[in-house]
Amino acid sequence: AEEPPTTEELTVFEEKISDYFKRLLLVTTESQIKNVTFLSQVIHTQENNYVYFVIEMASNSLEMHCMDMTDLKKAFSKCLKSLTLSGHRGAPKCVNLSSNDELMLSTSNESLKVWRVGSGECTKTIACRNIINCVFLPGDSHALAGTKDGSLLLIDLKASTIIQEVEEAHDGAIWSTNWHNNPEGEDSVTILTGGADKALKFWKLAAVTLRPDESISGQVINTIKLQFYESMIMLEEVIHAKYSPSGKFFAAALGDFTIKVYYSDSKKFFLSLYGHKLTALSFDVSDDNTLLASGGADKNLKLWGMDFGDCHKSIFAHDSTITQVKFVPSTHYIFTTSKDTNIKYWDGDTYNCILTLNAHFADVWCLAMSSIGDFVISGSNDKSIRVWRQTTEQVFLEEEREMHFERLIEESTLKQAENNTGLLPDISTARIDIEGMDQSKPESSRTLKRTMENLKLGERVSEAVELAKKDKEEWQQYEYEIEEFKKAEQERKTMSAEEARLMKLTVPAKPEKHAMMMGKDADTFLISQLKIVRAPEL
């Protein structure tokens, strides 16, 4: 017998991807590639030497390429179309509406954009980085923006230029900017900014005239500039700050989980609202200056009285951090946004949740309210900005509660199903023994998370199996009865005329098809139902 080869005689062959695939060409894009798909309608054949594919990029844009495969040694591709809409390449950080609700400002890490609300058209794009909040100034021709590095930008929207940049306006990120036209009883605009340097700073808008040598156009220009005039040092980082609608007070949400309220004219302390278990990220004051609503990382919506600072109600409003709180003008209705992807509409007097809007797919960070409350605009981490308009359709709270409870039941059912089924470890961690399969390691893993849609598809397949099974049993019974009928007919022929007359035979009736089977036989119907379900979902 031949001796087995020793270890030294064994030759190890390493498989490389080049052994199976040959690179035809290299396609480069301006941004990171997230996904590539070939167009199934266009198939490469001997007559058709062109292959079309679409590239999805991390910059929220698409490119359609055509690859010429006439000569495989000289294959090349060309970008036919590029779908780069006017939207942000990243998640919007802030949205703000003009006084007449016709224009909207939105900011992200790379730019500030001006939109027409009615048409959804982006009219201007101004390149500026790290803007985390913005606001229209009186007249809607200028905007003020705060950046993450502590700079304040005064922007001329008509000229699409930054006319003033106040560097190191704060020693840290500027988390909030707000203004009021006469908070101190004067006919002037006062701007309030709060930042990570624990400071509240007050600014004035001053009209200035630029000489020809100071202006970019070389002409005399009348414009405005920011002038700093006062600051207040707080005990903790200022997360959010704004004036009350009347301008009598201004308030600041601090890092110590409190909201401090001060008089605008004297800057004297008025109220301290203490009750949040974690930082209050946003608050708003009703137009009648009687209620202050706040929400934060503790997921609670709190309603405070502006007369004595007492907490009227604390509501567990969301399943994750509340990011924005806005009152509907001239009402006590409230909109809240959260990291749980939901926007909720509340009644501040009865404390009921009226509506839940859940069209976003990621954290909702920003919200803007129209001047009369007929629509709101939300921005989310899914890189989308959505406009929600008020309709004439009536809302019934009982129906909304029932829908809410149904969603909770569905979620609990899914969680329970996941716990009962369990998830196998990732297949990438499985080790396979060539000699014999290692039974201690998993061989496969589930490819899809169980969802309510999958459960419904499972029920549909189960019903199809039951129908097909019942149909087959009925047809088997029918065939058996036909055989018995034929045997009885043969026996009847051998009988006498009197016996044959007394023997009554009835032809078996064919089983009726179920309406769901649409006239198909059992096998064809079952296959048609299975085709609806994708293979991984089976």
XYZ file of N, CA and C in Angstrom, residues 486-497 499-500 503 505:
48
model
N -68.982 3.657 -10.677
C -68.731 2.812 -11.854
C -68.894 1.330 -11.506
N -68.401 0.935 -10.312
C -68.549 -0.462 -9.888
C -70.035 -0.830 -9.742
N -70.783 0.106 -9.151
C -72.226 -0.148 -8.989
C -72.918 -0.263 -10.328
N -72.473 0.534 -11.325
C -73.041 0.450 -12.669
C -72.775 -0.925 -13.285
N -71.571 -1.453 -13.091
C -71.242 -2.779 -13.621
C -72.098 -3.859 -12.963
N -72.260 -3.756 -11.626
C -73.086 -4.731 -10.915
C -74.544 -4.655 -11.375
N -74.980 -3.443 -11.667
C -76.374 -3.235 -12.073
C -76.680 -3.940 -13.397
N -75.666 -3.997 -14.283
C -75.868 -4.641 -15.583
C -76.075 -6.154 -15.443
N -75.525 -6.737 -14.384
C -75.668 -8.188 -14.181
C -76.946 -8.559 -13.450
N -77.664 -7.553 -12.954
C -78.889 -7.809 -12.191
C -80.071 -7.983 -13.134
N -81.128 -8.488 -12.561
C -82.387 -8.593 -13.307
C -83.007 -7.210 -13.472
N -83.998 -7.134 -14.337
C -84.627 -5.827 -14.612
C -85.304 -5.274 -13.371
N -84.521 -5.932 -10.157
C -83.498 -5.495 -9.191
C -82.821 -4.200 -9.649
N -82.535 -4.087 -10.937
C -81.898 -2.867 -11.459
C -82.799 -1.658 -11.285
N -82.636 -0.547 -7.687
C -81.327 0.004 -7.299
C -81.171 1.422 -7.874
N -79.059 4.830 -8.366
C -77.690 5.350 -8.370
C -77.702 6.854 -8.653
